[in-house]
Coordinates of C-alpha atoms in Angstrom, one line a residue:
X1 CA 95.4 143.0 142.0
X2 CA 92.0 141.6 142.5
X3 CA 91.0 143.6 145.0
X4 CA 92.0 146.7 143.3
X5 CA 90.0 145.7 140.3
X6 CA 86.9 145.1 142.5
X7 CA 87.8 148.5 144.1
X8 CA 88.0 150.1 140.7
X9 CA 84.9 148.7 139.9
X10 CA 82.9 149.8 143.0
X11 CA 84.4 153.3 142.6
X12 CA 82.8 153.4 138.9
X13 CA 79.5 152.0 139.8
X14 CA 79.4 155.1 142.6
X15 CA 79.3 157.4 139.6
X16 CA 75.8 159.5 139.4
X17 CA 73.7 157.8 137.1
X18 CA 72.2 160.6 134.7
X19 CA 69.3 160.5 132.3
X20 CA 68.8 163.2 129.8
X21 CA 65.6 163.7 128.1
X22 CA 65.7 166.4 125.3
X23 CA 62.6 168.6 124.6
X24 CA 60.4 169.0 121.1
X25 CA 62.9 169.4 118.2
X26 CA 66.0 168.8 120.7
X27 CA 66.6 165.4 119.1
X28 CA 68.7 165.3 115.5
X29 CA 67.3 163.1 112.9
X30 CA 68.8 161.3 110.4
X31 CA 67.5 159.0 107.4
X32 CA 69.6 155.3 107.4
X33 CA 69.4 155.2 103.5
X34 CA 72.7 157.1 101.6
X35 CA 72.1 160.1 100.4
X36 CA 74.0 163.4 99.8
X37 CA 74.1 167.1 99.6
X38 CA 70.7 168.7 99.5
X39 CA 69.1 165.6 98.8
X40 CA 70.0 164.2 103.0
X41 CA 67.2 163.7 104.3
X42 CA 67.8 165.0 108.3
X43 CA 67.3 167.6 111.0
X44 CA 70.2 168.6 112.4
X45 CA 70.3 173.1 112.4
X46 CA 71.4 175.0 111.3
X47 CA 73.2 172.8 108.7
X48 CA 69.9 171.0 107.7
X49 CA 68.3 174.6 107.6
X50 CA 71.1 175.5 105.1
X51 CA 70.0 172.6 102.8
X52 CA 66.4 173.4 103.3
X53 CA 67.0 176.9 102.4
X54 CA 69.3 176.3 98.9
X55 CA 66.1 173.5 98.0
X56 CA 63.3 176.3 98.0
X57 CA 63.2 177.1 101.7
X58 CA 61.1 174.4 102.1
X59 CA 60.8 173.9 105.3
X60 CA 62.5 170.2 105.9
X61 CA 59.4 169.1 103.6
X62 CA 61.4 165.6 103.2
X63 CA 61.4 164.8 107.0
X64 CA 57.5 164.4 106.8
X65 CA 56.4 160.6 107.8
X66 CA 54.4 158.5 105.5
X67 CA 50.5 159.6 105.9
X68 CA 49.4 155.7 105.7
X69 CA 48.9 153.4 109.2
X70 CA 48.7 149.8 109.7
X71 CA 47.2 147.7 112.9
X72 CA 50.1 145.9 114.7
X73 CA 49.4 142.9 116.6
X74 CA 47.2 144.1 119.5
X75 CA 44.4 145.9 116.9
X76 CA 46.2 149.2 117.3
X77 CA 46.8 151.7 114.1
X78 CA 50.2 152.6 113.8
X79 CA 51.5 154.9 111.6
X80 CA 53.8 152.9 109.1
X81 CA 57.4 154.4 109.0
X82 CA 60.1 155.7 106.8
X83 CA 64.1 155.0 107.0
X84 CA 64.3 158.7 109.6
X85 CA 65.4 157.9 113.1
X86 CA 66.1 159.9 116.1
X87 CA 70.3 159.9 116.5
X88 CA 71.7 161.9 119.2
X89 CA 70.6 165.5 121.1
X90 CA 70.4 168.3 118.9
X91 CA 73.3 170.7 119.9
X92 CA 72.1 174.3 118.2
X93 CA 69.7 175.2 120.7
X94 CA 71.3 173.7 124.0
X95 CA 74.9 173.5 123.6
X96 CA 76.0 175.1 127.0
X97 CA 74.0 172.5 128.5
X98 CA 75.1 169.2 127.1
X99 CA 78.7 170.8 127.5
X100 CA 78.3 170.7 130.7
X101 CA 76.9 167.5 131.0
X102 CA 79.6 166.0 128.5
X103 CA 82.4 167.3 130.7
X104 CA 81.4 165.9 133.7
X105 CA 80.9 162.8 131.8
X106 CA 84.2 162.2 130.0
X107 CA 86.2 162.7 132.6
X108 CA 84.4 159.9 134.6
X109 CA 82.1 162.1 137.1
X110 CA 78.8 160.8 135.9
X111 CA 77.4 158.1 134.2
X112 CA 75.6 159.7 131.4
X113 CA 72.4 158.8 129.2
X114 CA 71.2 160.6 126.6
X115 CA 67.5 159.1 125.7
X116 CA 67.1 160.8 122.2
X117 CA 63.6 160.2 120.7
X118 CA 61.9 160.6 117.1
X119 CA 59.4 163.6 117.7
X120 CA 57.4 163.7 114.4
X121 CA 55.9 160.2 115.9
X122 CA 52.9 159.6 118.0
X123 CA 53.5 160.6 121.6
X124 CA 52.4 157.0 122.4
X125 CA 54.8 155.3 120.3
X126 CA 57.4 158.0 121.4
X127 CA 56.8 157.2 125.4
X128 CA 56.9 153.5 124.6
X129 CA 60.4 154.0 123.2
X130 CA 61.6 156.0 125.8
X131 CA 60.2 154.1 128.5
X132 CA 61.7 150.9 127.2
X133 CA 65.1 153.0 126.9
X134 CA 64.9 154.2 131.0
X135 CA 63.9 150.5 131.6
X136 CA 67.1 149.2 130.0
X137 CA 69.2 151.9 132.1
X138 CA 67.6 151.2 135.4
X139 CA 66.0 148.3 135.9
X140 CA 69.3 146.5 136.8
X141 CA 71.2 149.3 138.3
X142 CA 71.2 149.4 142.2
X143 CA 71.9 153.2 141.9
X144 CA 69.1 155.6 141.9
X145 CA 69.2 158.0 138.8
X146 CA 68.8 161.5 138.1
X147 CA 66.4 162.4 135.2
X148 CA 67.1 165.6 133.7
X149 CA 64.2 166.4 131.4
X150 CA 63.3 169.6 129.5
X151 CA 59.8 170.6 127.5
X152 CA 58.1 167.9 126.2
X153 CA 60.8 165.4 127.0
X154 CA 59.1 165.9 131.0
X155 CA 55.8 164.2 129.2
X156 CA 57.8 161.2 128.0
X157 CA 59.5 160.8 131.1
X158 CA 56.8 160.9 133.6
X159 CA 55.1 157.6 132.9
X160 CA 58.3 155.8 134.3
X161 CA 58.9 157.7 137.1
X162 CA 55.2 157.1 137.7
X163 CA 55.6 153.4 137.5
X164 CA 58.7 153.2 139.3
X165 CA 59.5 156.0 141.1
X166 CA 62.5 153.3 143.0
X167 CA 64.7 153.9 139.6
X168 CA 65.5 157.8 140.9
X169 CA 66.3 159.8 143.6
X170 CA 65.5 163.1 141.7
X171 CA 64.2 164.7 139.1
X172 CA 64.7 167.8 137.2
X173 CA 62.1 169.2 135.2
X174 CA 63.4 172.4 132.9
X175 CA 60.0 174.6 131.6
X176 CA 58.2 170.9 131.8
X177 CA 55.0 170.7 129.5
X178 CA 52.7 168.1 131.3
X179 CA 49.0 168.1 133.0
X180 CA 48.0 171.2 130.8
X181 CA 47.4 170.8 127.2
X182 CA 47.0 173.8 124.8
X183 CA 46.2 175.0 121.3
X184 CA 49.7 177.0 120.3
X185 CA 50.8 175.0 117.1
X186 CA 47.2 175.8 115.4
X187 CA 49.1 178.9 113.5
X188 CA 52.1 176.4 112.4
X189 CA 49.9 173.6 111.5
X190 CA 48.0 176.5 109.2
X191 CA 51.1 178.6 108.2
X192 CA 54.3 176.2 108.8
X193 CA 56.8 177.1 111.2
X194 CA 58.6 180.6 110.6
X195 CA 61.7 182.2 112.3
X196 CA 61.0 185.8 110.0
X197 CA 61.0 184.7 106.2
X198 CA 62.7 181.2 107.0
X199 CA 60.5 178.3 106.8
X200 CA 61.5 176.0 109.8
X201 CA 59.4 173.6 108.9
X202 CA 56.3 173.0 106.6
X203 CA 52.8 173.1 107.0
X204 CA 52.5 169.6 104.9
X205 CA 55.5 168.2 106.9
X206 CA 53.6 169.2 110.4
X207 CA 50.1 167.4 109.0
X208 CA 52.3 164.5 109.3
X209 CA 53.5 165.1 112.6
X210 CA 51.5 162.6 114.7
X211 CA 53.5 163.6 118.0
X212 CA 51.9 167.2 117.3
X213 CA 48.6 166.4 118.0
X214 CA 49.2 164.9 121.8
X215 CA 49.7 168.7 123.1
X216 CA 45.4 169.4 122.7
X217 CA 43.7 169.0 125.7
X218 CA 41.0 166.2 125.9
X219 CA 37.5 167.0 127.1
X220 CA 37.1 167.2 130.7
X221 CA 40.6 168.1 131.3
X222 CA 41.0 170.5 133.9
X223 CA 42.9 174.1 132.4
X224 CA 44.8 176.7 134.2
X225 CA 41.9 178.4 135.9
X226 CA 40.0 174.8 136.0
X227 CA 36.7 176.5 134.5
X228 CA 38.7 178.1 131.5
X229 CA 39.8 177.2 128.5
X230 CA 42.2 177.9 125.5
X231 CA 39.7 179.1 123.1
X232 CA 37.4 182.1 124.1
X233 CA 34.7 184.8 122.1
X234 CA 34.6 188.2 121.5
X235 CA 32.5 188.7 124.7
X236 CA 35.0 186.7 126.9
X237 CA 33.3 183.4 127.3
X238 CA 35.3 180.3 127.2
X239 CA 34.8 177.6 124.8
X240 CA 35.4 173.6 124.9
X241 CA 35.4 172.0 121.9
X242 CA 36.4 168.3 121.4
X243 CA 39.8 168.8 120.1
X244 CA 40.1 165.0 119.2
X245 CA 36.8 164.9 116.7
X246 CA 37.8 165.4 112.7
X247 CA 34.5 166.7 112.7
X248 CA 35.8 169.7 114.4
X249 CA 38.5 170.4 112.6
X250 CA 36.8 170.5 109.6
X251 CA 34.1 173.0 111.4
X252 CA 36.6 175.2 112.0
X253 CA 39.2 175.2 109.4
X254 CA 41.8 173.6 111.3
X255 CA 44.9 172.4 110.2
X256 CA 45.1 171.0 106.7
X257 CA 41.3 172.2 106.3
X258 CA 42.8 175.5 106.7
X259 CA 44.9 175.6 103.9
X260 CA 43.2 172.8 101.6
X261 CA 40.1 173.0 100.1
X262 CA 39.8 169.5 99.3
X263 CA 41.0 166.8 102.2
X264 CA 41.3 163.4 100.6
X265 CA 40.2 160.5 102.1
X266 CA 43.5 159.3 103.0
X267 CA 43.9 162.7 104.8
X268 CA 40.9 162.2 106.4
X269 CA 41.8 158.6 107.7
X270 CA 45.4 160.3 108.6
X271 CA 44.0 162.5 110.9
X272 CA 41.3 160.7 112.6
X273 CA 44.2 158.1 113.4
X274 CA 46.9 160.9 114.9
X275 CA 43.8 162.3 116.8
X276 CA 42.8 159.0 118.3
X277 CA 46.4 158.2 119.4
X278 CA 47.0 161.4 121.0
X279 CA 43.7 160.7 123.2
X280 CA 45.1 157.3 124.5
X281 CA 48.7 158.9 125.6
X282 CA 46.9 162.1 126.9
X283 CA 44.0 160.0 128.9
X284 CA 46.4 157.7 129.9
X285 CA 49.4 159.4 131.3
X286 CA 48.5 162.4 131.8
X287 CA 44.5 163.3 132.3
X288 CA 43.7 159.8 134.2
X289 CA 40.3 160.9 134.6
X290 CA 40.5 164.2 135.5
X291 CA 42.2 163.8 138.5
X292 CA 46.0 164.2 137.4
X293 CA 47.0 166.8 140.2
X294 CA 45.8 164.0 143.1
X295 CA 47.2 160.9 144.7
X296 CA 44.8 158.4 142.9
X297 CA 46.3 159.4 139.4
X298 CA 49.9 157.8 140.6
X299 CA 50.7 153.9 140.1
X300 CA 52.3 153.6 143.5
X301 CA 51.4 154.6 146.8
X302 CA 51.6 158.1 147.5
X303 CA 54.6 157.6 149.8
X304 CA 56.5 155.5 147.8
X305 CA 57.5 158.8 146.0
X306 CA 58.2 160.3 149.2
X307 CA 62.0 160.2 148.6
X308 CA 62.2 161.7 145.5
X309 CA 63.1 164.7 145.2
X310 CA 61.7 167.3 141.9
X311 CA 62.7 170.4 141.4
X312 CA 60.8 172.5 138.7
X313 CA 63.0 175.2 136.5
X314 CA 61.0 177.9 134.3
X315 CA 60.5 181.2 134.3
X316 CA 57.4 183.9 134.6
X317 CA 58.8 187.2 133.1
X318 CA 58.0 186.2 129.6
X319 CA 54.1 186.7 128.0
X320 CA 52.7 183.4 127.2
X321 CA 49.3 182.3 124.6
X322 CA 46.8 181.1 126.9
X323 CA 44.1 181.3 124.4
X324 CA 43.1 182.2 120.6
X325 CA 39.9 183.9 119.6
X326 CA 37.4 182.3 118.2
X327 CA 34.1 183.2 116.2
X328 CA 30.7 181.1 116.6
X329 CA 29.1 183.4 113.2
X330 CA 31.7 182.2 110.8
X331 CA 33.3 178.9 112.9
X332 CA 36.8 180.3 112.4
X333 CA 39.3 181.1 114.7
X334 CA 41.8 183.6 114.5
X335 CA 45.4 181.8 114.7
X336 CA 47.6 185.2 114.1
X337 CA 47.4 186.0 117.4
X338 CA 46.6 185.2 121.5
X339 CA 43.6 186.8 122.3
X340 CA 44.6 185.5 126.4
X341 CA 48.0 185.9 127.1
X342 CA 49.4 184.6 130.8
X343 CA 53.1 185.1 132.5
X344 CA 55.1 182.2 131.3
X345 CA 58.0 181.0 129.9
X346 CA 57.4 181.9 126.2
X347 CA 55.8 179.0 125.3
X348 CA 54.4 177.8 128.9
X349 CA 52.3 179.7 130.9
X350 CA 53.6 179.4 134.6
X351 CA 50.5 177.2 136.0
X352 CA 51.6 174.8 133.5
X353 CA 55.5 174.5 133.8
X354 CA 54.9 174.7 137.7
X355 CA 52.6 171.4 137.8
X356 CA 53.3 168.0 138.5
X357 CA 50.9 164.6 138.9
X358 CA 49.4 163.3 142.0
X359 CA 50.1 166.7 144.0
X360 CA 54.0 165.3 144.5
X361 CA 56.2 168.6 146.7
X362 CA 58.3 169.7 144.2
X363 CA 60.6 172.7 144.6
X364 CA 60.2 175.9 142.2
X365 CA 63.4 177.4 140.8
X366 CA 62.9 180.7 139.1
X367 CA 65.4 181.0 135.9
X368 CA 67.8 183.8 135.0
X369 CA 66.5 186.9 134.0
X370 CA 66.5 186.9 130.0
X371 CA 65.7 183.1 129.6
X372 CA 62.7 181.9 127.9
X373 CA 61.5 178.1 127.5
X374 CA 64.0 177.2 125.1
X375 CA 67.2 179.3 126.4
X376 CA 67.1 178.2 130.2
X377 CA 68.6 174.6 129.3
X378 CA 71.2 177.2 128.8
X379 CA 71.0 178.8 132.0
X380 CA 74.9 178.6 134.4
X381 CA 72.2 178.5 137.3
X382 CA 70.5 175.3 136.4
X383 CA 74.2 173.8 136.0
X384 CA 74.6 174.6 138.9
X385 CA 71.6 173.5 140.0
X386 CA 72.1 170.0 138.2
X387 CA 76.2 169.8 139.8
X388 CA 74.7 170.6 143.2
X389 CA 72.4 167.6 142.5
X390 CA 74.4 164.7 140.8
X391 CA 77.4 165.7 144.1
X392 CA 74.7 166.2 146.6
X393 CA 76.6 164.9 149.6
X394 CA 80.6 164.8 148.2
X395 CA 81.9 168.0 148.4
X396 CA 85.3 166.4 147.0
X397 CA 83.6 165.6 143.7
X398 CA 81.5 168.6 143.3
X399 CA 84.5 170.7 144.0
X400 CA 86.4 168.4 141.0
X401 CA 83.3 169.1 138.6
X402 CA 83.8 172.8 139.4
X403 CA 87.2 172.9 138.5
X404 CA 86.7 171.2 135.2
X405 CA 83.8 172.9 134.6
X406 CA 85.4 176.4 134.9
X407 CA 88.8 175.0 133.0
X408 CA 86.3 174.0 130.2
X409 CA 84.7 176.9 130.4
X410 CA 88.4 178.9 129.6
X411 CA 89.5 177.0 126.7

């Protein structure tokens, strides 16, 4: 009996270990205080859109975090929080996906971890958590894992594959939004977030959104075309501004000084703090000094990644922003719409999804024809992909998940 036990036991700890990390808006939220009805206080679509709708279509205005920051015990300003946490992965948007990996899951194929994370925070604060999450799955596991990440979540993810790249033998990097920053959420933090008439979320809720601001590239990072940028004139000439100065928002009518005519001071403070913390995570994981796409920018030795295998999924068929217009006479720029538009994903132009740090091989898988940077989590080839890769080796087991797969698939 004790050997079969220790067998048993073996036989589980064999299982693929799996890491998940959800995109922007891919985790649910959920406030810890009771509340009911309308008055719940979550993100969770389409039923929190419903409840956002009956209230006004306002846009989830009641997920918006507290516009007030305190200094924790090394100096830093954090932003001070409210009773909303991040609870599991949203399931609207990528439900073919986490079926998938569910399946193989429950029925004892893989060893599954969902790393859900609270995306109206700083990107700092957000990395921290998720970090500390990987660490807690890893650090004490003799098996290798596989990350799965998708959008943004590839940004969160990379500092501790970075640091230890011994925690995984591959990674999997769905439309992945990393060295190249970019201006595309100007027009929501102006306008709010629409899908037609329906208010996804509010312009005052986005203000709020420290996590936002991380996505604006810092000065001296290196663009697309390396001498371009995402802002250019009438005449075609590229313009860098310094993104992470409140003087320049106010310049030229940015944001909240956009659609308010007068910015209090606490607004003011707000905003100088959520700039200054998306500088540190973008300058530290991700620009390092302008040399992101070489060796030096990794923690480890170049060949201490050498096993690890990355494979990035996007696609090109879809006409991406690249850049907005802007006007040096009246210091406005025009947020309605691109005035550079590059192959891309939708939201990524392909330069950027394609990228990894340190100039690491990766493999590039194109996604099916149709898919854009939110539908390809959806994609059957990119489960395929991801069965091919957690059964790499065991054609027994990847012939099992097949079968459940495809009987799942019937019901």
């Amino acid at each position: 009996i004790r050997t079969f036990s220790l067998l048993a036991i073996k036989m589980v700890d064999t299982k693929p270990l799996v890491i998940f990390v959800p995109g922007l808006y891919s985790s649910t939220l959920k406030s810890m205080s009771k509340s009911f009805g309308c008055l719940k206080k979550d993100w969770n679509l389409p039923k929190s859109l419903v409840q956002s709708l009956v209230l006004g279509n306002n846009g989830h205005s009641n997920l918006g975090l507290p516009i007030t920051w305190s200094k924790d015990e090394s100096g830093r300003y954090v932003q001070d929080k409210d009773d909303i946490v991040a609870d599991d992965c949203l399931v609207f948007v990528q439900d073919k996906l986490l079926d998938v990996l569910d399946t193989l899951n429950d029925n004892g194929l893989i060893d599954l971890h969902k790393v859900v994370w609270d995306w109206r925070r700083s990107f700092e604060e957000a990395e921290e958590n998720v970090s500390s999450k990987i660490e807690s799955i890893c650090a004490n596991d003799e098996r290798k894992a596989i990350i799965l990440s998708h959008s943004t979540g590839a940004m969160l993810s990379w500092p501790s594959i970075s640091r230890h790249p011994e925690w995984f033998s591959s990674w999997v990097n769905a439309a992945g939004c990393l060295l190249l920053g970019g201006n595309i959420f100007f027009g929501d933090m102006k306008h709010g977030w629409y899908k037609s008439f329906i208010k996804l979320i509010s312009k005052e809720a986005f203000f709020s959104f420290t996590g936002i601001y991380s996505y604006f590239s810092v000065q001296g990072e290196v663009m697309g075309g390396g001498d371009d940028s995402d802002l250019v004139t009438a005449d075609g000439t590229f313009l860098k501004i310094d993104y992470h100065d409140i003087a320049t928002w106010e310049k030229f009518k940015l944001g909240i000084f956009g659609w308010k005519s007068s910015v209090t001071d606490t607004e003011r403070t707000h905003l100088k703090h959520a700039l200054d913390t998306a500088k540190r995570f973008r300058e530290k994981n991700l620009v390092l000094g302008g040399k992101a796409n070489e060796p030096s920018s990794l923690h480890k030795d170049p060949s201490e990644y050498d096993h690890l295998k990355i494979t990035c999924y996007g696609t090109e068929l879809v006409q991406t922003h690249s850049a907005y217009e802007v006007d040096l006479d009246t210091k406005t720029i025009n947020v309605s719409k691109s005035k550079i538009t590059k192959t891309g994903d939708g939201t990524l132009y392909t330069t950027n999804w394609q990228l990894v740090p340190g100039g690491l091989k990766r493999e590039i898988v194109m996604a099916e024809e149709g898919s854009d940077h939110v539908s390809l989590v959806n994609d059957k080839k990119l489960h395929d992909l991801l069965v091919n890769e957690f059964f790499s080796g065991d054609e027994l087991k990847k012939a099992s998940a097949i079968g459940l797969l495809r009987k799942d698939k019937e019901l």
